[in-house]
Coordinates of C-alpha atoms in Angstrom, one line a residue:
X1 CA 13.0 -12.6 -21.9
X2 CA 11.5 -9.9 -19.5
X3 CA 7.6 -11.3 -20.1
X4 CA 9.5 -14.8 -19.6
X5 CA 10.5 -14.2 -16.3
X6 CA 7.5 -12.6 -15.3
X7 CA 5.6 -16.0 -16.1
X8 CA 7.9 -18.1 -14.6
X9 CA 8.0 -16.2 -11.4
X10 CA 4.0 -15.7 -11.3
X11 CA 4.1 -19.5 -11.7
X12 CA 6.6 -20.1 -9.1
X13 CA 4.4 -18.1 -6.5
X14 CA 1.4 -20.2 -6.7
X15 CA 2.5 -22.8 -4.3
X16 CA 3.2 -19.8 -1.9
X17 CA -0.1 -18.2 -2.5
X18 CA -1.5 -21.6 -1.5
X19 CA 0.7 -21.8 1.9
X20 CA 0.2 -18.4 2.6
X21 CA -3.8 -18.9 2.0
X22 CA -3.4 -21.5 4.5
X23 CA -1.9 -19.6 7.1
X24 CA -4.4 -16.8 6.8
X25 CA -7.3 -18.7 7.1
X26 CA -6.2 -21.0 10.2
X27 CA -5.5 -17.3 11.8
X28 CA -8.9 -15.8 10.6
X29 CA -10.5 -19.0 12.8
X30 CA -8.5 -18.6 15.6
X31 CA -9.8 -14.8 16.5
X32 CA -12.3 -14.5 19.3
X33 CA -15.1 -14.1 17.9
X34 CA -17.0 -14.8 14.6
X35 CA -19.5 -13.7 12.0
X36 CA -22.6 -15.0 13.8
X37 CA -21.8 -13.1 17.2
X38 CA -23.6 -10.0 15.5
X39 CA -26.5 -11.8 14.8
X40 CA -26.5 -13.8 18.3
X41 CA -27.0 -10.5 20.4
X42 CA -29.7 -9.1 18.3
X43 CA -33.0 -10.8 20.3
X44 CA -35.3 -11.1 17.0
X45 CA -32.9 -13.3 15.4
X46 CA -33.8 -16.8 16.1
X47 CA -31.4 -19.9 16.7
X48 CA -33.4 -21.2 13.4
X49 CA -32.4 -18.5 11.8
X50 CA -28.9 -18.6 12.9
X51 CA -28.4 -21.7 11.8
X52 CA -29.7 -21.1 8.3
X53 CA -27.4 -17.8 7.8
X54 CA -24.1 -20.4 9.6
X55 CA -25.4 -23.1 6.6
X56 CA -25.0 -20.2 3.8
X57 CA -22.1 -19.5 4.4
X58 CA -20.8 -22.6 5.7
X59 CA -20.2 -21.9 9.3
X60 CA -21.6 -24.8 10.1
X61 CA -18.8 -27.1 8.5
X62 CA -15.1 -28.0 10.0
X63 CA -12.6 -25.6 9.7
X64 CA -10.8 -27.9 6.9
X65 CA -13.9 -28.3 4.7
X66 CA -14.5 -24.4 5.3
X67 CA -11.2 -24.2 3.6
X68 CA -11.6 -26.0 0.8
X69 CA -14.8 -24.8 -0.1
X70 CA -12.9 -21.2 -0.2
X71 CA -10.4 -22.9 -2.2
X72 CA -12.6 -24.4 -4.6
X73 CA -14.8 -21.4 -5.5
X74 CA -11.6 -19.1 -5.2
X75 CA -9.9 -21.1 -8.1
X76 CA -12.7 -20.7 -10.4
X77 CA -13.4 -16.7 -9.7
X78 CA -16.0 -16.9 -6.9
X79 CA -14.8 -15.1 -4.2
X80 CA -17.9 -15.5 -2.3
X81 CA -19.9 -12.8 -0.4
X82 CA -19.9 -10.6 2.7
X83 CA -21.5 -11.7 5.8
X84 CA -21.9 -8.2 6.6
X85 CA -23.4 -6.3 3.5
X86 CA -24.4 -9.9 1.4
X87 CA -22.9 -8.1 -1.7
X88 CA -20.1 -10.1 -3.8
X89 CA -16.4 -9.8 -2.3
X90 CA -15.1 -8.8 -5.6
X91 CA -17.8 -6.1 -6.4
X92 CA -17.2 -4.7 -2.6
X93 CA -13.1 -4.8 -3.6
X94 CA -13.1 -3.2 -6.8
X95 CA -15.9 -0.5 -5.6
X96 CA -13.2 0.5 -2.7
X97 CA -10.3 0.0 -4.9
X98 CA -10.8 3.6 -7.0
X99 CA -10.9 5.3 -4.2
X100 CA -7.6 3.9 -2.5
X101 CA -5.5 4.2 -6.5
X102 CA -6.4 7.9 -6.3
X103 CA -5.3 7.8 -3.2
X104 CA -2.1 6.1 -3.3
X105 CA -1.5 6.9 -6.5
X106 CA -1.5 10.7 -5.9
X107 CA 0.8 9.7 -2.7
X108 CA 3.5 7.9 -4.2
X109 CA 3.6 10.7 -7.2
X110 CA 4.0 13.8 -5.2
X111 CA 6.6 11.3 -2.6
X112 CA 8.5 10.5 -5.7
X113 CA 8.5 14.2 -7.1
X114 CA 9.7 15.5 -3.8
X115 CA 12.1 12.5 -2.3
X116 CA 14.3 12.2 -5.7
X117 CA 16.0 15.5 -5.9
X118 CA 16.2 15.8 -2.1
X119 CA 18.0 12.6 -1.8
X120 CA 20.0 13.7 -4.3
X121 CA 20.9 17.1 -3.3
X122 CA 21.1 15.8 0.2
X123 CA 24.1 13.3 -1.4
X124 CA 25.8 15.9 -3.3
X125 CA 25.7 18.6 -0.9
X126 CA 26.6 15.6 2.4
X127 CA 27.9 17.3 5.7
X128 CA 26.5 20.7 4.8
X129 CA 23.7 22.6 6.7
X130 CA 21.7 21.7 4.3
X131 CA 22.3 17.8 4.7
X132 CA 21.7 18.1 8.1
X133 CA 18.8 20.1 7.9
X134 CA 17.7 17.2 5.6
X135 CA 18.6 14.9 8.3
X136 CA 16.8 16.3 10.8
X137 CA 13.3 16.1 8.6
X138 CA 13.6 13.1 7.8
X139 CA 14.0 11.4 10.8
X140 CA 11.0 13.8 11.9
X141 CA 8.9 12.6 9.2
X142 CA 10.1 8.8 10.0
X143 CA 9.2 9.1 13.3
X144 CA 5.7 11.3 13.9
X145 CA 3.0 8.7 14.0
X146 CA 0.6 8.7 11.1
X147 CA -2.8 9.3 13.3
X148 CA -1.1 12.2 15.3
X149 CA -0.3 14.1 12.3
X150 CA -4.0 13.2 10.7
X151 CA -5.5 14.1 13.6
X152 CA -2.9 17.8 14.0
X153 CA -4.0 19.0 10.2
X154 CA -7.5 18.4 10.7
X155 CA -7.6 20.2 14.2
X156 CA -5.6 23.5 12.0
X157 CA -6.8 23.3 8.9
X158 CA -11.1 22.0 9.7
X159 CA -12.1 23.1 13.2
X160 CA -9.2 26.1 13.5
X161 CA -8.9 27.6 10.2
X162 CA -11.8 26.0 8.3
X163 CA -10.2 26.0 5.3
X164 CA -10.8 22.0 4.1
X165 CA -13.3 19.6 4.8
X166 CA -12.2 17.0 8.3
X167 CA -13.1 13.8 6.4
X168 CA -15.2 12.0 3.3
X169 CA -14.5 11.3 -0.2
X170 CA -16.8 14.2 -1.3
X171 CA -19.4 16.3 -0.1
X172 CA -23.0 15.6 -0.1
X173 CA -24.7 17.0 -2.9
X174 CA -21.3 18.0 -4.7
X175 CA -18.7 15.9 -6.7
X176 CA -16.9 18.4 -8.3
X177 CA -13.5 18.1 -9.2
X178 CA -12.3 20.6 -7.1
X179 CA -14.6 19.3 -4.2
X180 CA -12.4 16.2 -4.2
X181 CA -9.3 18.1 -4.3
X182 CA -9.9 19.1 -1.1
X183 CA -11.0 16.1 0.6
X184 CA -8.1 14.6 -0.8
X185 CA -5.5 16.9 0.6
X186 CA -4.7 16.0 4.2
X187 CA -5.1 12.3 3.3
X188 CA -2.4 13.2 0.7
X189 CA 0.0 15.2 2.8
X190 CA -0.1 12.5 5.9
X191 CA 0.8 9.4 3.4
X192 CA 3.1 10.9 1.6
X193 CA 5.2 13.0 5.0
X194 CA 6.8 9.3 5.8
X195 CA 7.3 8.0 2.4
X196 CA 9.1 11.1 1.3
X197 CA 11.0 11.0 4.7
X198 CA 11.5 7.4 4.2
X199 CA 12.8 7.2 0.4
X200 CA 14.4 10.7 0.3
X201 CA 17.1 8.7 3.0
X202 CA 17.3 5.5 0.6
X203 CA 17.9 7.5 -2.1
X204 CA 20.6 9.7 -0.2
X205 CA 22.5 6.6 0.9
X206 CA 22.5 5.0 -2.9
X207 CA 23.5 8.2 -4.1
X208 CA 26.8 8.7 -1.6
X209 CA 27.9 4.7 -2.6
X210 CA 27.3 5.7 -6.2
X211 CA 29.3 8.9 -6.2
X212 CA 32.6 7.2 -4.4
X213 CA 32.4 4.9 -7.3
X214 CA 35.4 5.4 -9.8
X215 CA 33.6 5.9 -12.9
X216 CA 32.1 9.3 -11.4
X217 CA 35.4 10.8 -10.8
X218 CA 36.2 9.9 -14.6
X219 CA 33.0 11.3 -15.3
X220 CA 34.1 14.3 -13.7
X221 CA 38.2 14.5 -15.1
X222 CA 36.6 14.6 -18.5
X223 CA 35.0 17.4 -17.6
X224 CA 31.1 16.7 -17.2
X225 CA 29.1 19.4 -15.7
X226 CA 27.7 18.0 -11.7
X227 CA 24.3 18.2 -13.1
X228 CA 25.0 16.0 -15.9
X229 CA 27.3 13.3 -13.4
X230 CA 24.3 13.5 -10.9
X231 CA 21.4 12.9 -13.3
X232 CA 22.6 11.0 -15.7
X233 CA 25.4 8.7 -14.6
X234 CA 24.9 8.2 -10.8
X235 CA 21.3 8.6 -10.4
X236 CA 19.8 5.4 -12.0
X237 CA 22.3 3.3 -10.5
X238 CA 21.7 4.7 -7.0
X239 CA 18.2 4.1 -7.6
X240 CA 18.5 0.3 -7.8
X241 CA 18.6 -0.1 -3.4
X242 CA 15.5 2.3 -3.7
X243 CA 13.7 0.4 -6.1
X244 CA 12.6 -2.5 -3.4
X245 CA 11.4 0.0 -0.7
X246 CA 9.5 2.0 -3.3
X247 CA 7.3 -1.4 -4.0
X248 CA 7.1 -3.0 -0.9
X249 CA 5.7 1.2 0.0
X250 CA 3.5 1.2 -3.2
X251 CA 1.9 -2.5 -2.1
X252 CA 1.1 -1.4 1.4
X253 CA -0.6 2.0 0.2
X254 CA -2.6 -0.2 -2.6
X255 CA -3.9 -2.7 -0.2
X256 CA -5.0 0.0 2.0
X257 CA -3.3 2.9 4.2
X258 CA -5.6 1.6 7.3
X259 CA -4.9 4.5 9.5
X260 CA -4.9 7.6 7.4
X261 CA -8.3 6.1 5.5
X262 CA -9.7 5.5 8.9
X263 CA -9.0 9.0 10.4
X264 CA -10.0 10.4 7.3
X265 CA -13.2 8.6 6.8
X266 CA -11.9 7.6 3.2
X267 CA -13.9 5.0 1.2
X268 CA -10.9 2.7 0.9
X269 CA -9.7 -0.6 0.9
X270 CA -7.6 0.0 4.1
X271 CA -11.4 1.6 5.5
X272 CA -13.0 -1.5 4.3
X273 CA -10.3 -3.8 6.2
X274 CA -11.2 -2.7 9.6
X275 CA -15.2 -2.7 9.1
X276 CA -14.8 -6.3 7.9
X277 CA -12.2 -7.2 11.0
X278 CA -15.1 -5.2 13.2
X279 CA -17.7 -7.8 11.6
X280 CA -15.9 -10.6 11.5
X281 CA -16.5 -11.1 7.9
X282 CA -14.6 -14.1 6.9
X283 CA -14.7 -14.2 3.4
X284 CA -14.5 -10.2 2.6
X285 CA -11.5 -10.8 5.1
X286 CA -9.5 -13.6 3.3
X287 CA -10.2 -11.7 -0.2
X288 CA -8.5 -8.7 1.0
X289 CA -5.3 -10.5 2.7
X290 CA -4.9 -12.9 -0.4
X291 CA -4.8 -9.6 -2.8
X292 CA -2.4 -7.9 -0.6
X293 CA -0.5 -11.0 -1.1
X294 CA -0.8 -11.4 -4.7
X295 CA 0.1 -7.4 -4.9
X296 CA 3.5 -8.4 -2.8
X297 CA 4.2 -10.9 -5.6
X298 CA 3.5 -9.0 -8.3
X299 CA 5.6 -5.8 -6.7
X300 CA 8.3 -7.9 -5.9
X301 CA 8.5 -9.3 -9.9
X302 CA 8.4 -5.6 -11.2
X303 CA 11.2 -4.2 -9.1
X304 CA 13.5 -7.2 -10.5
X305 CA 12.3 -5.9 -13.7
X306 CA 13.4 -2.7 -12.7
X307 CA 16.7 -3.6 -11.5
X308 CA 17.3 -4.7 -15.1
X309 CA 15.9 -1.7 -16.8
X310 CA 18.6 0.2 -14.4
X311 CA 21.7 -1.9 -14.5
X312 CA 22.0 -3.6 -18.0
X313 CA 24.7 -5.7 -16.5
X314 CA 21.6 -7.6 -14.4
X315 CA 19.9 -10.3 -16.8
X316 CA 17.4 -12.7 -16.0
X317 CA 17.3 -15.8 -18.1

């Protein structure tokens, strides 16, 4: 029923994939700009030549049959090439993608590790010191701006006390595991400071609506043990609000954390975003935004999956 649902929702999105394909690519046109103003500065590159590289790629059409020439080859797995590096969209994509899943995924496991039992000590412990002190954190973690934060750990921890490299995905001449670790560490520790500041509150709040409910003060006449009433009986259905949050959060750190991989020089997607929005590169551009749609949709299907897998009382037929 599950796999059913799936389907029928991936179906369901294609006519929004199409709108939303649409609206990126009438927005793509309408920036100042374009792909050829690189080449038009550069003295040795002839209006001849110009106009051969706008017929490659099609420049030299209407901005409706630009479209549908996107469309066309999209729908049969050519996602065209860069006007920047000439290399397949795809190949560029999936080359920057490894990168980005070790970041992210590393983010989101250390944010989950860390935000789930201090949401739900926070909740069981509300209006104590501790709670505040919570509080306080979290808000603090909400509110410091990503770049600042880059930019304060690799001012103490590179230039002051020299103890990780500033930026890169490895040294040169090294690609040891433990080379990577620490290149990947401040990236790390910046993504995950606002998701676990973020979630840690979601969680918090599910938890305080979950333990008002009457079923925990059963839970606890007949004598269960507060460990036993937190983790198993309030905890997965206070998860449920959390759920959504958690995969819109995992969707934007997939399709590219654009500041921390920028500050940190990381071979990312989010890295590759702003080099092709620097380049004006059309096609590398609407391959990015249409899988950062497509990861929406697909996030969005597995956290009503989820919401199932929580609360047995939610079906989907």
């Amino acid at each position: 029923m599950s796999l059913g649902y799936a389907i029928r929702r991936l179906l369901g999105a294609i006519p929004l994939l199409l709108g939303i394909s649409v609206i990126l690519f009438v927005i793509i046109q309408l920036a100042p700009g374009g792909p050829l103003d690189i080449y038009a500065e550069n003295p040795s590159v002839s209006k001849e030549a110009l106009a051969q590289i706008a017929a490659r790629y099609g420049l030299d059409q209407p901005v409706p049959v630009q479209y549908f020439l996107w469309l066309k080859a999209i729908l049969v797995g050519d996602w065209g090439y860069s006007i920047r590096t000439g290399r397949p969209v795809l190949d560029e994509i999936v080359l920057r993608l490894g990168p980005t899943l070790q970041l992210g995924g590393l983010a989101m496991v250390i944010s989950l590790l860390i935000a789930v039992p201090v949401g739900i000590i926070s909740a069981a412990r509300r209006g104590s010191k501790l709670d505040g002190t919570v509080t306080v954190l979290s808000f603090a973690g909400i509110s410091t701006p990503v770049f600042w934060l880059a930019l304060l750990l690799q001012l103490l921890f590179s230039v002051q006390l020299g103890w990780l490299p500033s930026a890169g995905y490895q040294s040169i001449g090294d690609g040891s595991f433990v080379d990577r670790l620490r290149h990947i560490i401040m990236p790390t520790a910046v993504l995950s400071l606002a998701t676990v500041a973020s979630w840690s509150r979601f969680i918090r709040s599910g938890m305080i609506d979950v333990l008002n409910q009457d079923y925990i003060r059963t839970a606890y006449a007949k004598g269960r043990s507060e460990k036993a009433v937190l983790f198993v009986h309030a905890l997965r259905n206070a998860m449920i609000p959390a759920v959504t949050v958690i995969a819109v959060d995992f969707v934007t750190i997939i399709s590219g954390a654009v500041i921390t991989e920028t500050v940190f020089a990381w071979p990312g997607i989010g890295r590759l975003f702003m080099e092709s929005m620097d380049g004006r590169d059309y096609p590398m551009l609407m391959g990015l935004m249409m899988m950062g749609s497509l990861a929406i949709v697909v996030a969005n299907i597995v956290a009503d999956l989820c919401y199932a897998a929580l609360d047995p009382r939610i079906r989907y037929d």
